Amino acid sequence: MKRIIIAIDGFSSCGKSTMAKSLARNIGYLYFDSGAMYRAVALFCLNNNLVNSDGIDVNNLRSRMNEIKISFEADPITKNSITLLNGKDVEKDIRSLEVSRIVSQIAALDFVRADMIEQQRCMGKAKGIVMDGRDIGTTVFPDAEMKVFVTASAEVRAQRRYDEIIARGDKADYNEILENVQQRDHIDQTREVSPLRKADDALLLDNSHMTREEQEQWLLTLFKKITEEC
Ligand code: DC
């Protein structure tokens, strides 16, 4: 069967990576988390004193981009994808609050995006990949054979995040979370470089009222249909 590229884009907190990972596992494809790559650049900045009280030291970062090589490998036990920054496992560090705080500034820099896109296209050379992000179907792989744009109402996404925080045993304010979700949607959709938008040929998956199993089935059915046609 012909191997294809699968691009899964969409809003934050709508379960993209969970569904992309499980699809990749089900069909024997490699999974790539493009958001993790922007997070790894943010971590590089934090580790190399490229962040100060005024924000990111953009000129310095620009001149050091050639020192940043990001790759992925499978955890030998869990088989989950691990992000490597210059060969070092940074999977846990890139999920820290410090990284989360600065990553959207990093992802808005045109030279960072150009570099990441080049690395992402290299990862897709042999096809047989699932990549999730914000601009995979529009910019990184405009010719991807399967494109999905995931969304859910802001209220549903805020409720999911609220439930996650409460389940961890932490305190949360639903209205505050909802406001944050709406703010991030606005930033993602209105930024100058590669704003979040659905590719014209992407299929919309609104998972507001779908279970995880229903989403998995939806994606598998679509994958089978597309690969039969290829
Ligand atoms: O999906 P995430 O929260 O791990 O993404 C981290 C940041 O990177 C977030 O600010 C969105 C941005 N991003 C992006 O601009 N383009 C992508 N293809 C993936 C993520």
mmCIF file of C-alpha atoms and ligand atoms in Angstrom:
data_model
loop_
_atom_site.group_PDB
_atom_site.id
_atom_site.type_symbol
_atom_site.label_atom_id
_atom_site.label_comp_id
_atom_site.label_asym_id
_atom_site.label_seq_id
_atom_site.Cartn_x
_atom_site.Cartn_y
_atom_site.Cartn_z
ATOM 1 C CA MET A 1 0.000 0.000 0.000
ATOM 2 C CA LYS A 2 1.270 3.472 -0.863
ATOM 3 C CA ARG A 3 2.546 5.386 2.176
ATOM 4 C CA ILE A 4 1.196 8.894 2.612
ATOM 5 C CA ILE A 5 1.652 12.052 4.697
ATOM 6 C CA ILE A 6 -1.037 12.820 7.272
ATOM 7 C CA ALA A 7 -1.326 16.393 8.540
ATOM 8 C CA ILE A 8 -3.403 17.042 11.654
ATOM 9 C CA ASP A 9 -3.834 20.716 12.526
ATOM 10 C CA GLY A 10 -6.151 22.544 14.832
ATOM 11 C CA PHE A 11 -6.832 24.629 17.877
ATOM 12 C CA SER A 12 -4.983 24.182 21.160
ATOM 13 C CA SER A 13 -6.378 21.732 23.726
ATOM 14 C CA CYS A 14 -8.550 19.790 21.342
ATOM 15 C CA GLY A 15 -6.727 16.480 21.669
ATOM 16 C CA LYS A 16 -4.784 16.611 18.393
ATOM 17 C CA SER A 17 -1.665 14.899 19.666
ATOM 18 C CA THR A 18 -3.560 12.113 21.438
ATOM 19 C CA MET A 19 -5.443 11.243 18.273
ATOM 20 C CA ALA A 20 -2.395 11.701 15.997
ATOM 21 C CA LYS A 21 -0.315 9.370 18.195
ATOM 22 C CA SER A 22 -2.967 6.686 18.303
ATOM 23 C CA LEU A 23 -3.549 6.883 14.552
ATOM 24 C CA ALA A 24 0.211 6.520 13.911
ATOM 25 C CA ARG A 25 0.352 3.518 16.253
ATOM 26 C CA ASN A 26 -2.681 1.875 14.608
ATOM 27 C CA ILE A 27 -1.351 2.183 11.055
ATOM 28 C CA GLY A 28 2.372 1.684 11.746
ATOM 29 C CA TYR A 29 3.419 5.244 10.804
ATOM 30 C CA LEU A 30 5.920 7.521 12.562
ATOM 31 C CA TYR A 31 4.428 10.322 14.668
ATOM 32 C CA PHE A 32 5.956 13.814 14.763
ATOM 33 C CA ASP A 33 4.864 16.519 17.207
ATOM 34 C CA SER A 34 5.741 19.829 15.521
ATOM 35 C CA GLY A 35 4.790 21.808 18.647
ATOM 36 C CA ALA A 36 7.527 19.910 20.506
ATOM 37 C CA MET A 37 10.048 21.351 18.041
ATOM 38 C CA TYR A 38 9.075 24.957 18.863
ATOM 39 C CA ARG A 39 9.220 23.972 22.530
ATOM 40 C CA ALA A 40 12.757 22.582 22.032
ATOM 41 C CA VAL A 41 13.884 25.904 20.508
ATOM 42 C CA ALA A 42 12.376 27.677 23.527
ATOM 43 C CA LEU A 43 14.322 25.351 25.831
ATOM 44 C CA PHE A 44 17.536 26.061 23.902
ATOM 45 C CA CYS A 45 16.913 29.797 24.517
ATOM 46 C CA LEU A 46 16.377 29.243 28.244
ATOM 47 C CA ASN A 47 19.504 27.064 28.529
ATOM 48 C CA ASN A 48 21.697 29.529 26.635
ATOM 49 C CA ASN A 49 20.698 32.804 28.299
ATOM 50 C CA LEU A 50 18.796 34.004 25.247
ATOM 51 C CA VAL A 51 15.819 35.099 27.339
ATOM 52 C CA ASN A 52 15.965 38.254 29.416
ATOM 53 C CA SER A 53 13.488 40.614 31.041
ATOM 54 C CA ASP A 54 12.805 42.236 27.631
ATOM 55 C CA GLY A 55 11.946 38.895 26.060
ATOM 56 C CA ILE A 56 13.864 36.774 23.536
ATOM 57 C CA ASP A 57 17.313 37.911 22.369
ATOM 58 C CA VAL A 58 16.202 37.602 18.751
ATOM 59 C CA ASN A 59 19.472 38.564 17.043
ATOM 60 C CA ASN A 60 21.497 36.143 19.109
ATOM 61 C CA LEU A 61 18.989 33.349 18.531
ATOM 62 C CA ARG A 62 19.040 34.027 14.784
ATOM 63 C CA SER A 63 22.833 33.602 14.683
ATOM 64 C CA ARG A 64 22.665 30.369 16.701
ATOM 65 C CA MET A 65 19.900 28.564 14.825
ATOM 66 C CA ASN A 66 22.509 26.332 13.141
ATOM 67 C CA GLU A 67 23.313 24.885 16.591
ATOM 68 C CA ILE A 68 19.768 23.542 17.002
ATOM 69 C CA LYS A 69 19.036 20.042 15.698
ATOM 70 C CA ILE A 70 15.795 18.394 16.721
ATOM 71 C CA SER A 71 14.942 14.742 16.241
ATOM 72 C CA PHE A 72 12.534 12.163 17.627
ATOM 73 C CA GLU A 73 12.978 8.573 18.753
ATOM 74 C CA ALA A 74 10.694 5.954 20.275
ATOM 75 C CA ASP A 75 10.995 5.174 23.975
ATOM 76 C CA PRO A 76 12.197 1.551 24.016
ATOM 77 C CA ILE A 77 9.679 0.598 26.724
ATOM 78 C CA THR A 78 6.564 2.750 26.255
ATOM 79 C CA LYS A 79 7.135 3.244 22.476
ATOM 80 C CA ASN A 80 6.067 6.871 22.994
ATOM 81 C CA SER A 81 7.847 9.492 20.920
ATOM 82 C CA ILE A 82 10.714 11.291 22.699
ATOM 83 C CA THR A 83 11.982 14.705 21.586
ATOM 84 C CA LEU A 84 15.759 15.063 21.304
ATOM 85 C CA LEU A 85 17.541 18.417 21.233
ATOM 86 C CA ASN A 86 21.025 17.949 19.795
ATOM 87 C CA GLY A 87 20.787 14.260 20.666
ATOM 88 C CA LYS A 88 19.671 14.781 24.288
ATOM 89 C CA ASP A 89 16.267 13.636 25.600
ATOM 90 C CA VAL A 90 14.348 16.828 26.475
ATOM 91 C CA GLU A 91 10.823 15.386 26.409
ATOM 92 C CA LYS A 92 10.099 16.300 30.024
ATOM 93 C CA ASP A 93 11.889 19.679 30.041
ATOM 94 C CA ILE A 94 9.992 21.040 27.022
ATOM 95 C CA ARG A 95 6.677 20.625 28.874
ATOM 96 C CA SER A 96 7.752 22.927 31.742
ATOM 97 C CA LEU A 97 5.881 26.100 32.617
ATOM 98 C CA GLU A 98 8.940 28.234 31.721
ATOM 99 C CA VAL A 99 8.932 26.811 28.197
ATOM 100 C CA SER A 100 5.144 27.161 27.870
ATOM 101 C CA ARG A 101 5.412 30.816 28.854
ATOM 102 C CA ILE A 102 7.785 31.773 26.004
ATOM 103 C CA VAL A 103 7.033 29.259 23.261
ATOM 104 C CA SER A 104 4.376 31.296 21.464
ATOM 105 C CA GLN A 105 6.861 34.198 21.089
ATOM 106 C CA ILE A 106 9.405 31.763 19.637
ATOM 107 C CA ALA A 107 6.831 30.238 17.263
ATOM 108 C CA ALA A 108 6.003 33.698 15.905
ATOM 109 C CA LEU A 109 9.600 34.341 14.677
ATOM 110 C CA ASP A 110 9.854 33.943 10.898
ATOM 111 C CA PHE A 111 13.444 32.595 10.885
ATOM 112 C CA VAL A 112 12.568 29.986 13.537
ATOM 113 C CA ARG A 113 9.578 28.846 11.484
ATOM 114 C CA ALA A 114 11.664 28.656 8.293
ATOM 115 C CA ASP A 115 14.216 26.438 10.054
ATOM 116 C CA MET A 116 11.603 24.180 11.670
ATOM 117 C CA ILE A 117 9.707 23.799 8.390
ATOM 118 C CA GLU A 118 12.911 22.660 6.656
ATOM 119 C CA GLN A 119 13.542 20.065 9.383
ATOM 120 C CA GLN A 120 9.869 18.956 9.273
ATOM 121 C CA ARG A 121 9.986 18.474 5.499
ATOM 122 C CA CYS A 122 13.113 16.291 5.905
ATOM 123 C CA MET A 123 11.173 14.122 8.377
ATOM 124 C CA GLY A 124 8.449 13.620 5.774
ATOM 125 C CA LYS A 125 10.762 12.698 2.883
ATOM 126 C CA ALA A 126 10.121 8.959 3.148
ATOM 127 C CA LYS A 127 6.370 9.521 3.781
ATOM 128 C CA GLY A 128 4.537 7.221 6.209
ATOM 129 C CA ILE A 129 4.235 9.941 8.858
ATOM 130 C CA VAL A 130 1.569 11.618 10.968
ATOM 131 C CA MET A 131 2.500 15.178 11.981
ATOM 132 C CA ASP A 132 0.361 17.440 14.128
ATOM 133 C CA GLY A 133 0.572 21.197 14.592
ATOM 134 C CA ARG A 134 -0.928 24.449 13.374
ATOM 135 C CA ASP A 135 0.419 24.852 9.838
ATOM 136 C CA ILE A 136 1.198 21.319 8.671
ATOM 137 C CA GLY A 137 -1.537 21.078 6.026
ATOM 138 C CA THR A 138 -1.234 24.702 4.923
ATOM 139 C CA THR A 139 2.524 25.396 4.884
ATOM 140 C CA VAL A 140 4.715 22.413 5.763
ATOM 141 C CA PHE A 141 3.037 19.760 3.592
ATOM 142 C CA PRO A 142 0.509 21.525 1.355
ATOM 143 C CA ASP A 143 0.437 18.350 -0.793
ATOM 144 C CA ALA A 144 -0.248 15.955 2.111
ATOM 145 C CA GLU A 145 -2.631 13.231 0.957
ATOM 146 C CA MET A 146 -4.673 13.345 4.191
ATOM 147 C CA LYS A 147 -5.403 16.606 5.996
ATOM 148 C CA VAL A 148 -7.557 16.982 9.064
ATOM 149 C CA PHE A 149 -8.419 20.171 10.912
ATOM 150 C CA VAL A 150 -9.534 19.503 14.483
ATOM 151 C CA THR A 151 -11.731 21.799 16.474
ATOM 152 C CA ALA A 152 -14.083 21.808 19.443
ATOM 153 C CA SER A 153 -15.987 24.668 21.009
ATOM 154 C CA ALA A 154 -13.943 26.902 23.321
ATOM 155 C CA GLU A 155 -16.284 25.922 26.178
ATOM 156 C CA VAL A 156 -15.684 22.200 25.665
ATOM 157 C CA ARG A 157 -11.895 22.677 25.453
ATOM 158 C CA ALA A 158 -11.903 24.843 28.591
ATOM 159 C CA GLN A 159 -13.953 22.207 30.411
ATOM 160 C CA ARG A 160 -11.475 19.467 29.377
ATOM 161 C CA ARG A 161 -8.541 21.505 30.675
ATOM 162 C CA TYR A 162 -10.437 22.306 33.862
ATOM 163 C CA ASP A 163 -11.162 18.588 34.428
ATOM 164 C CA GLU A 164 -7.486 17.690 33.814
ATOM 165 C CA ILE A 165 -6.282 20.219 36.395
ATOM 166 C CA ILE A 166 -8.859 19.148 38.975
ATOM 167 C CA ALA A 167 -7.993 15.472 38.368
ATOM 168 C CA ARG A 168 -4.341 16.355 39.174
ATOM 169 C CA GLY A 169 -5.566 17.673 42.508
ATOM 170 C CA ASP A 170 -4.896 21.348 41.664
ATOM 171 C CA LYS A 171 -7.285 24.299 41.884
ATOM 172 C CA ALA A 172 -8.781 25.849 38.755
ATOM 173 C CA ASP A 173 -11.184 28.582 37.739
ATOM 174 C CA TYR A 174 -13.281 27.599 34.707
ATOM 175 C CA ASN A 175 -13.912 31.196 33.565
ATOM 176 C CA GLU A 176 -10.217 32.033 33.729
ATOM 177 C CA ILE A 177 -9.392 28.958 31.645
ATOM 178 C CA LEU A 178 -12.097 29.785 29.103
ATOM 179 C CA GLU A 179 -10.707 33.306 28.742
ATOM 180 C CA ASN A 180 -7.198 31.868 28.216
ATOM 181 C CA VAL A 181 -8.445 29.418 25.551
ATOM 182 C CA GLN A 182 -10.215 32.240 23.695
ATOM 183 C CA GLN A 183 -7.134 34.459 23.940
ATOM 184 C CA ARG A 184 -4.855 31.731 22.536
ATOM 185 C CA ASP A 185 -7.279 31.064 19.689
ATOM 186 C CA HIS A 186 -7.151 34.740 18.824
ATOM 187 C CA ILE A 187 -3.313 34.868 18.912
ATOM 188 C CA ASP A 188 -2.997 31.654 16.865
ATOM 189 C CA GLN A 189 -5.428 32.867 14.204
ATOM 190 C CA THR A 190 -4.175 36.419 13.864
ATOM 191 C CA ARG A 191 -0.373 36.080 14.044
ATOM 192 C CA GLU A 192 1.434 37.342 10.959
ATOM 193 C CA VAL A 193 3.502 34.256 10.117
ATOM 194 C CA SER A 194 1.644 31.025 9.343
ATOM 195 C CA PRO A 195 -1.579 31.831 11.217
ATOM 196 C CA LEU A 196 -3.767 28.917 12.214
ATOM 197 C CA ARG A 197 -6.330 28.258 9.526
ATOM 198 C CA LYS A 198 -7.977 25.254 7.944
ATOM 199 C CA ALA A 199 -6.460 24.277 4.576
ATOM 200 C CA ASP A 200 -9.128 24.401 1.873
ATOM 201 C CA ASP A 201 -8.736 20.677 1.239
ATOM 202 C CA ALA A 202 -8.630 19.635 4.932
ATOM 203 C CA LEU A 203 -11.531 17.743 6.449
ATOM 204 C CA LEU A 204 -13.032 19.308 9.548
ATOM 205 C CA LEU A 205 -13.247 17.157 12.655
ATOM 206 C CA ASP A 206 -15.333 18.812 15.370
ATOM 207 C CA ASN A 207 -14.825 16.526 18.348
ATOM 208 C CA SER A 208 -16.915 18.563 20.833
ATOM 209 C CA HIS A 209 -19.272 15.647 21.317
ATOM 210 C CA MET A 210 -17.166 12.654 20.287
ATOM 211 C CA THR A 211 -15.507 10.014 22.450
ATOM 212 C CA ARG A 212 -11.853 9.140 21.928
ATOM 213 C CA GLU A 213 -12.869 5.828 20.331
ATOM 214 C CA GLU A 214 -15.222 7.581 17.890
ATOM 215 C CA GLN A 215 -12.411 9.941 16.850
ATOM 216 C CA GLU A 216 -10.010 7.013 16.353
ATOM 217 C CA GLN A 217 -12.563 5.253 14.183
ATOM 218 C CA TRP A 218 -13.274 8.425 12.183
ATOM 219 C CA LEU A 219 -9.578 8.839 11.382
ATOM 220 C CA LEU A 220 -9.029 5.173 10.539
ATOM 221 C CA THR A 221 -12.011 5.128 8.171
ATOM 222 C CA LEU A 222 -10.714 8.248 6.433
ATOM 223 C CA PHE A 223 -7.185 6.809 6.206
ATOM 224 C CA LYS A 224 -8.472 3.576 4.627
ATOM 225 C CA LYS A 225 -10.606 5.474 2.123
ATOM 226 C CA ILE A 226 -7.713 7.736 1.075
ATOM 227 C CA THR A 227 -5.122 4.972 0.779
ATOM 228 C CA GLU A 228 -7.511 2.801 -1.248
ATOM 229 C CA GLU A 229 -7.933 5.696 -3.670
ATOM 230 C CA CYS A 230 -4.147 6.378 -3.923
HETATM 231 O O1 DC B 1 0.945 22.232 20.459
HETATM 232 P P1 DC B 1 1.868 22.891 21.490
HETATM 233 O O2 DC B 1 1.149 23.632 22.590
HETATM 234 O O3 DC B 1 2.903 21.963 22.028
HETATM 235 O O4 DC B 1 2.651 23.994 20.629
HETATM 236 C C1 DC B 1 3.626 24.809 21.210
HETATM 237 C C2 DC B 1 3.627 26.164 20.539
HETATM 238 O O5 DC B 1 4.056 26.070 19.194
HETATM 239 C C3 DC B 1 2.282 26.891 20.509
HETATM 240 O O6 DC B 1 2.553 28.260 20.801
HETATM 241 C C4 DC B 1 1.809 26.755 19.082
HETATM 242 C C5 DC B 1 3.096 26.663 18.308
HETATM 243 N N1 DC B 1 3.041 25.838 17.109
HETATM 244 C C6 DC B 1 3.076 26.451 15.904
HETATM 245 O O7 DC B 1 3.083 27.672 15.840
HETATM 246 N N2 DC B 1 3.114 25.708 14.761
HETATM 247 C C7 DC B 1 3.096 24.375 14.821
HETATM 248 N N3 DC B 1 3.129 23.667 13.675
HETATM 249 C C8 DC B 1 3.038 23.724 16.063
HETATM 250 C C9 DC B 1 2.999 24.484 17.218
#
